[in-house]
Amino acid sequence: GRTVMLAVDHGYFLGPTTKLESPRKTIAPLIPNADSLMLTRGVLRTSVDANVDTPIVLRISGGTSILKELSNEGITTSIEEAVRLNACAVALSIFVGAEYEKQTLMGLASVVDRAQEYSMPVLAVTAVGKEMARDARYLGLCCRIAAELGANFVKSYYCEDFKKVVEGCPVPIVIAGGKKIEEFEALDMSYKAVQEGAAGVDMGRNIWQSDHPVAMIKAVRAVVHKNATPKEAFDLFNSLKQGKEA
Ligand code: 5RP
């Protein structure tokens, strides 16, 4: 009932993000430790071998860049294309409280309608605008709206009183890692999230921007799948980064 999703979709609005400049190089060593890969069709086509059988969560929203209003997203990839690409779920962002809130929420509702025809699960990514507080009240609002509109699971951020966000959301929540922080802090955040009811993580930068990404994803797995404490997971990270199998 838990998952470690590897988020490598950042280029869709950030371009060649640090340490994801060459997606194939970043993704390849992490694949064996990811329960799914979250990416765009461009990166799937060019940077993941066709014989990889790790489930794909296909990002199907975008159309804007870091240089413009982020919430002005639309649907970039059809459900039929997601089926052709053998995706196991589709993901799109919603921007609650932002300028294009309605456009993104109606986009979610419409994607859910179309995805239902193929029993394709939909992940709503509760994207937070620069000026919005990442607190339980706001994130709880985003997650609940996503679930009400039919999302099968929701991606959010960890926050104080995260339990309240979970309680108010009738579908599973996975957390994003956010900007790169120290490895121990990222493991601690993941631990608190799953202990407070998250179904796992959909993490990117805190894995592949680490100097030891394979050790880090293994440590995150220990937290998510084995309930390792932050200290246990950090010890595992340290021993793996020195090349020792723990
Ligand atoms: C952007 C996304 C990213 O996948 C998300 O932010 C997860 O990555 P990170 O752990 O680096 O925050 O969906 O909208």
mmCIF file of C-alpha atoms and ligand atoms in Angstrom:
data_model
loop_
_atom_site.group_PDB
_atom_site.id
_atom_site.type_symbol
_atom_site.label_atom_id
_atom_site.label_comp_id
_atom_site.label_asym_id
_atom_site.label_seq_id
_atom_site.Cartn_x
_atom_site.Cartn_y
_atom_site.Cartn_z
ATOM 1 C CA GLY A 1 0.000 0.000 0.000
ATOM 2 C CA ARG A 2 2.962 2.354 -0.213
ATOM 3 C CA THR A 3 5.086 3.634 -3.057
ATOM 4 C CA VAL A 4 8.392 5.279 -3.910
ATOM 5 C CA MET A 5 7.741 7.124 -7.146
ATOM 6 C CA LEU A 6 10.732 8.751 -8.824
ATOM 7 C CA ALA A 7 9.824 12.196 -10.168
ATOM 8 C CA VAL A 8 11.905 13.165 -13.199
ATOM 9 C CA ASP A 9 9.397 15.428 -14.968
ATOM 10 C CA HIS A 10 10.926 18.738 -13.895
ATOM 11 C CA GLY A 11 12.213 19.676 -17.358
ATOM 12 C CA TYR A 12 8.664 20.222 -18.587
ATOM 13 C CA PHE A 13 8.726 23.752 -17.174
ATOM 14 C CA LEU A 14 12.243 24.135 -15.703
ATOM 15 C CA GLY A 15 14.294 23.010 -18.702
ATOM 16 C CA PRO A 16 17.618 21.253 -18.010
ATOM 17 C CA THR A 17 17.399 21.286 -14.216
ATOM 18 C CA THR A 18 20.607 20.741 -12.231
ATOM 19 C CA LYS A 19 21.585 17.062 -12.263
ATOM 20 C CA LEU A 20 18.740 16.247 -14.669
ATOM 21 C CA GLU A 21 20.498 17.821 -17.660
ATOM 22 C CA SER A 22 20.906 14.421 -19.244
ATOM 23 C CA PRO A 23 17.813 12.488 -18.135
ATOM 24 C CA ARG A 24 19.029 9.064 -19.252
ATOM 25 C CA LYS A 25 22.185 9.313 -17.128
ATOM 26 C CA THR A 26 20.230 10.429 -14.069
ATOM 27 C CA ILE A 27 17.399 7.944 -14.400
ATOM 28 C CA ALA A 28 19.188 4.706 -15.406
ATOM 29 C CA PRO A 29 20.920 3.863 -12.089
ATOM 30 C CA LEU A 30 17.783 4.714 -10.094
ATOM 31 C CA ILE A 31 15.293 2.601 -12.049
ATOM 32 C CA PRO A 32 15.844 -0.641 -10.079
ATOM 33 C CA ASN A 33 14.867 1.149 -6.872
ATOM 34 C CA ALA A 34 11.848 3.080 -8.129
ATOM 35 C CA ASP A 35 8.318 1.701 -7.885
ATOM 36 C CA SER A 36 7.375 3.988 -10.761
ATOM 37 C CA LEU A 37 8.839 6.728 -12.936
ATOM 38 C CA MET A 38 6.963 10.004 -13.247
ATOM 39 C CA LEU A 39 7.949 11.749 -16.456
ATOM 40 C CA THR A 40 6.803 13.319 -19.704
ATOM 41 C CA ARG A 41 6.457 11.440 -22.965
ATOM 42 C CA GLY A 42 9.511 13.249 -24.348
ATOM 43 C CA VAL A 43 11.767 11.864 -21.652
ATOM 44 C CA LEU A 44 10.077 8.465 -21.780
ATOM 45 C CA ARG A 45 10.728 8.194 -25.526
ATOM 46 C CA THR A 46 14.284 9.453 -25.496
ATOM 47 C CA SER A 47 15.707 8.476 -22.154
ATOM 48 C CA VAL A 48 14.167 5.238 -20.918
ATOM 49 C CA ASP A 49 14.762 1.978 -22.765
ATOM 50 C CA ALA A 50 11.619 0.332 -24.090
ATOM 51 C CA ASN A 51 12.380 -2.897 -22.229
ATOM 52 C CA VAL A 52 12.214 -1.185 -18.822
ATOM 53 C CA ASP A 53 9.145 -2.589 -17.076
ATOM 54 C CA THR A 54 8.975 -0.095 -14.204
ATOM 55 C CA PRO A 55 5.465 1.397 -14.194
ATOM 56 C CA ILE A 56 5.192 4.788 -15.862
ATOM 57 C CA VAL A 57 3.178 7.673 -14.449
ATOM 58 C CA LEU A 58 2.940 9.979 -17.433
ATOM 59 C CA ARG A 59 2.773 13.733 -16.909
ATOM 60 C CA ILE A 60 0.154 15.033 -19.309
ATOM 61 C CA SER A 61 -0.050 18.695 -18.300
ATOM 62 C CA GLY A 62 2.270 21.560 -19.176
ATOM 63 C CA GLY A 63 2.529 24.264 -21.795
ATOM 64 C CA THR A 64 4.131 26.918 -19.628
ATOM 65 C CA SER A 65 7.635 27.704 -18.364
ATOM 66 C CA ILE A 66 9.334 29.089 -15.301
ATOM 67 C CA LEU A 67 9.530 32.413 -17.196
ATOM 68 C CA LYS A 68 5.744 32.884 -17.314
ATOM 69 C CA GLU A 69 2.656 32.394 -15.145
ATOM 70 C CA LEU A 70 3.070 28.805 -13.957
ATOM 71 C CA SER A 71 -0.604 28.089 -13.459
ATOM 72 C CA ASN A 72 -1.416 28.644 -17.125
ATOM 73 C CA GLU A 73 -1.122 24.924 -17.896
ATOM 74 C CA GLY A 74 -3.127 22.848 -20.305
ATOM 75 C CA ILE A 75 -3.321 19.179 -21.235
ATOM 76 C CA THR A 76 -0.367 18.237 -23.424
ATOM 77 C CA THR A 77 -0.863 14.513 -23.995
ATOM 78 C CA SER A 78 -4.008 12.517 -24.721
ATOM 79 C CA ILE A 79 -5.208 9.525 -22.712
ATOM 80 C CA GLU A 80 -4.980 7.426 -25.896
ATOM 81 C CA GLU A 81 -1.290 8.367 -26.171
ATOM 82 C CA ALA A 82 -0.821 7.406 -22.511
ATOM 83 C CA VAL A 83 -2.392 4.023 -23.300
ATOM 84 C CA ARG A 84 -0.133 3.622 -26.366
ATOM 85 C CA LEU A 85 2.881 4.410 -24.199
ATOM 86 C CA ASN A 86 1.747 1.729 -21.755
ATOM 87 C CA ALA A 87 1.460 4.207 -18.870
ATOM 88 C CA CYS A 88 -0.027 2.876 -15.654
ATOM 89 C CA ALA A 89 -1.347 6.298 -14.590
ATOM 90 C CA VAL A 90 -1.411 9.891 -15.778
ATOM 91 C CA ALA A 91 -0.466 12.988 -13.788
ATOM 92 C CA LEU A 92 -1.422 16.622 -14.156
ATOM 93 C CA SER A 93 -1.004 19.733 -12.046
ATOM 94 C CA ILE A 94 -3.751 21.770 -10.464
ATOM 95 C CA PHE A 95 -3.136 25.290 -9.182
ATOM 96 C CA VAL A 96 -5.629 26.093 -6.441
ATOM 97 C CA GLY A 97 -5.737 29.811 -5.588
ATOM 98 C CA ALA A 98 -3.695 30.778 -8.638
ATOM 99 C CA GLU A 99 -4.660 32.856 -11.628
ATOM 100 C CA TYR A 100 -5.658 29.892 -13.776
ATOM 101 C CA GLU A 101 -7.218 27.822 -10.987
ATOM 102 C CA LYS A 102 -10.446 27.114 -12.861
ATOM 103 C CA GLN A 103 -8.690 26.107 -16.084
ATOM 104 C CA THR A 104 -6.559 23.539 -14.251
ATOM 105 C CA LEU A 105 -9.434 22.193 -12.139
ATOM 106 C CA MET A 106 -11.688 21.790 -15.171
ATOM 107 C CA GLY A 107 -8.713 20.146 -16.892
ATOM 108 C CA LEU A 108 -8.533 17.613 -14.060
ATOM 109 C CA ALA A 109 -12.258 16.876 -14.246
ATOM 110 C CA SER A 110 -12.070 16.408 -17.982
ATOM 111 C CA VAL A 111 -8.987 14.141 -17.776
ATOM 112 C CA VAL A 112 -10.731 12.007 -15.142
ATOM 113 C CA ASP A 113 -13.731 11.607 -17.477
ATOM 114 C CA ARG A 114 -11.508 10.493 -20.358
ATOM 115 C CA ALA A 115 -9.209 8.340 -18.215
ATOM 116 C CA GLN A 116 -12.205 6.491 -16.773
ATOM 117 C CA GLU A 117 -12.946 5.096 -20.221
ATOM 118 C CA TYR A 118 -9.660 3.159 -20.004
ATOM 119 C CA SER A 119 -9.598 2.603 -16.223
ATOM 120 C CA MET A 120 -6.497 4.789 -16.205
ATOM 121 C CA PRO A 121 -5.725 6.156 -12.723
ATOM 122 C CA VAL A 122 -5.205 9.919 -12.436
ATOM 123 C CA LEU A 123 -2.692 11.623 -10.149
ATOM 124 C CA ALA A 124 -3.462 15.264 -9.327
ATOM 125 C CA VAL A 125 -0.329 17.232 -8.499
ATOM 126 C CA THR A 126 -1.228 20.051 -6.127
ATOM 127 C CA ALA A 127 1.226 22.610 -7.420
ATOM 128 C CA VAL A 128 1.844 25.534 -5.109
ATOM 129 C CA GLY A 129 2.379 29.021 -6.519
ATOM 130 C CA LYS A 130 5.369 31.029 -5.275
ATOM 131 C CA GLU A 131 3.204 33.249 -3.093
ATOM 132 C CA MET A 132 1.143 30.502 -1.417
ATOM 133 C CA ALA A 133 1.669 29.095 2.066
ATOM 134 C CA ARG A 134 2.338 25.382 2.248
ATOM 135 C CA ASP A 135 0.224 24.843 5.347
ATOM 136 C CA ALA A 136 -2.345 22.209 6.275
ATOM 137 C CA ARG A 137 -5.276 24.496 5.587
ATOM 138 C CA TYR A 138 -4.197 25.319 2.058
ATOM 139 C CA LEU A 139 -2.821 21.887 1.131
ATOM 140 C CA GLY A 140 -5.901 20.275 2.696
ATOM 141 C CA LEU A 141 -8.064 22.433 0.436
ATOM 142 C CA CYS A 142 -6.073 21.439 -2.671
ATOM 143 C CA CYS A 143 -6.048 17.709 -1.887
ATOM 144 C CA ARG A 144 -9.743 17.568 -1.062
ATOM 145 C CA ILE A 145 -10.731 19.415 -4.222
ATOM 146 C CA ALA A 146 -8.564 17.045 -6.279
ATOM 147 C CA ALA A 147 -10.236 14.009 -4.716
ATOM 148 C CA GLU A 148 -13.721 15.474 -5.155
ATOM 149 C CA LEU A 149 -13.035 16.025 -8.851
ATOM 150 C CA GLY A 150 -12.126 12.364 -9.208
ATOM 151 C CA ALA A 151 -8.340 12.099 -8.832
ATOM 152 C CA ASN A 152 -7.406 8.550 -7.797
ATOM 153 C CA PHE A 153 -4.394 9.780 -5.854
ATOM 154 C CA VAL A 154 -2.914 13.144 -5.026
ATOM 155 C CA LYS A 155 0.558 14.552 -4.764
ATOM 156 C CA SER A 156 1.111 17.207 -2.147
ATOM 157 C CA TYR A 157 3.764 18.563 0.174
ATOM 158 C CA TYR A 158 4.496 17.627 3.745
ATOM 159 C CA CYS A 159 3.545 20.315 6.266
ATOM 160 C CA GLU A 160 2.878 20.799 9.945
ATOM 161 C CA ASP A 161 -0.394 19.047 10.900
ATOM 162 C CA PHE A 162 -0.099 16.879 7.795
ATOM 163 C CA LYS A 163 -2.438 14.400 9.468
ATOM 164 C CA LYS A 164 -5.260 16.875 8.916
ATOM 165 C CA VAL A 165 -4.498 16.976 5.203
ATOM 166 C CA VAL A 166 -4.647 13.159 5.106
ATOM 167 C CA GLU A 167 -7.860 12.990 7.132
ATOM 168 C CA GLY A 168 -9.609 15.408 4.807
ATOM 169 C CA CYS A 169 -8.607 13.599 1.631
ATOM 170 C CA PRO A 170 -10.395 10.331 0.804
ATOM 171 C CA VAL A 171 -7.741 9.151 -1.680
ATOM 172 C CA PRO A 172 -4.047 8.300 -1.068
ATOM 173 C CA ILE A 173 -1.529 11.128 -0.881
ATOM 174 C CA VAL A 174 2.114 10.953 -1.952
ATOM 175 C CA ILE A 175 4.463 13.752 -1.036
ATOM 176 C CA ALA A 176 6.897 15.674 -3.213
ATOM 177 C CA GLY A 177 10.318 16.342 -1.763
ATOM 178 C CA GLY A 178 10.567 19.975 -2.840
ATOM 179 C CA LYS A 179 13.872 21.813 -3.105
ATOM 180 C CA LYS A 180 17.040 19.900 -2.185
ATOM 181 C CA ILE A 181 17.678 19.790 1.538
ATOM 182 C CA GLU A 182 20.154 17.790 3.624
ATOM 183 C CA GLU A 183 19.685 14.028 3.252
ATOM 184 C CA PHE A 184 18.800 13.538 6.913
ATOM 185 C CA GLU A 185 16.136 16.261 6.706
ATOM 186 C CA ALA A 186 14.604 14.702 3.584
ATOM 187 C CA LEU A 187 14.498 11.279 5.249
ATOM 188 C CA ASP A 188 12.995 12.803 8.379
ATOM 189 C CA MET A 189 10.313 14.538 6.303
ATOM 190 C CA SER A 190 9.528 11.302 4.438
ATOM 191 C CA TYR A 191 9.308 9.430 7.747
ATOM 192 C CA LYS A 192 6.914 11.945 9.289
ATOM 193 C CA ALA A 193 4.789 11.937 6.145
ATOM 194 C CA VAL A 194 4.299 8.171 5.995
ATOM 195 C CA GLN A 195 3.824 7.893 9.748
ATOM 196 C CA GLU A 196 1.116 10.560 9.489
ATOM 197 C CA GLY A 197 -0.659 8.711 6.696
ATOM 198 C CA ALA A 198 1.017 9.441 3.372
ATOM 199 C CA ALA A 199 1.050 6.523 0.946
ATOM 200 C CA GLY A 200 4.652 7.284 0.070
ATOM 201 C CA VAL A 201 6.648 9.777 -1.939
ATOM 202 C CA ASP A 202 6.877 11.078 -5.476
ATOM 203 C CA MET A 203 10.342 12.493 -4.992
ATOM 204 C CA GLY A 204 12.796 14.063 -7.383
ATOM 205 C CA ARG A 205 15.451 16.592 -6.405
ATOM 206 C CA ASN A 206 16.122 15.191 -2.957
ATOM 207 C CA ILE A 207 17.086 11.938 -4.644
ATOM 208 C CA TRP A 208 18.909 12.833 -7.844
ATOM 209 C CA GLN A 209 20.437 16.096 -6.646
ATOM 210 C CA SER A 210 22.105 14.162 -3.822
ATOM 211 C CA ASP A 211 25.766 13.391 -4.429
ATOM 212 C CA HIS A 212 24.785 9.762 -3.771
ATOM 213 C CA PRO A 213 21.417 9.293 -5.501
ATOM 214 C CA VAL A 214 21.319 5.483 -5.389
ATOM 215 C CA ALA A 215 22.118 5.440 -1.674
ATOM 216 C CA MET A 216 19.469 8.104 -1.147
ATOM 217 C CA ILE A 217 16.669 6.322 -3.013
ATOM 218 C CA LYS A 218 17.474 3.132 -1.087
ATOM 219 C CA ALA A 219 17.291 5.040 2.188
ATOM 220 C CA VAL A 220 13.945 6.571 1.167
ATOM 221 C CA ARG A 221 12.686 3.073 0.326
ATOM 222 C CA ALA A 222 13.656 1.885 3.802
ATOM 223 C CA VAL A 223 11.560 4.678 5.322
ATOM 224 C CA VAL A 224 8.558 4.139 3.062
ATOM 225 C CA HIS A 225 8.494 0.354 2.808
ATOM 226 C CA LYS A 226 10.136 -0.751 6.057
ATOM 227 C CA ASN A 227 9.202 2.072 8.423
ATOM 228 C CA ALA A 228 12.900 2.735 9.064
ATOM 229 C CA THR A 229 13.417 5.689 11.392
ATOM 230 C CA PRO A 230 15.245 8.726 10.006
ATOM 231 C CA LYS A 231 18.364 7.666 11.928
ATOM 232 C CA GLU A 232 18.227 4.089 10.620
ATOM 233 C CA ALA A 233 17.690 5.340 7.079
ATOM 234 C CA PHE A 234 20.476 7.906 7.364
ATOM 235 C CA ASP A 235 22.848 5.228 8.689
ATOM 236 C CA LEU A 236 21.879 3.102 5.681
ATOM 237 C CA PHE A 237 22.519 6.072 3.370
ATOM 238 C CA ASN A 238 25.956 6.629 4.902
ATOM 239 C CA SER A 239 26.939 2.994 4.685
ATOM 240 C CA LEU A 240 25.714 2.696 1.074
ATOM 241 C CA LYS A 241 27.491 5.852 -0.001
ATOM 242 C CA GLN A 242 30.730 4.365 1.234
ATOM 243 C CA GLY A 243 30.045 1.419 -1.059
ATOM 244 C CA LYS A 244 29.052 -1.056 1.634
ATOM 245 C CA GLU A 245 25.931 -3.158 1.211
ATOM 246 C CA ALA A 246 23.789 -2.845 4.342
HETATM 247 C C1 5RP B 1 6.440 19.508 -10.472
HETATM 248 C C2 5RP B 1 6.386 18.067 -10.106
HETATM 249 C C3 5RP B 1 7.624 17.421 -9.588
HETATM 250 O O1 5RP B 1 7.638 16.110 -10.031
HETATM 251 C C4 5RP B 1 7.604 17.493 -8.106
HETATM 252 O O2 5RP B 1 7.885 18.760 -7.676
HETATM 253 C C5 5RP B 1 8.415 16.367 -7.393
HETATM 254 O O3 5RP B 1 9.686 16.580 -7.369
HETATM 255 P P1 5RP B 1 10.487 17.173 -6.139
HETATM 256 O O4 5RP B 1 10.592 16.041 -5.132
HETATM 257 O O5 5RP B 1 11.795 17.538 -6.773
HETATM 258 O O6 5RP B 1 9.744 18.345 -5.560
HETATM 259 O O7 5RP B 1 5.381 17.439 -10.210
HETATM 260 O O8 5RP B 1 5.163 20.013 -10.564
#
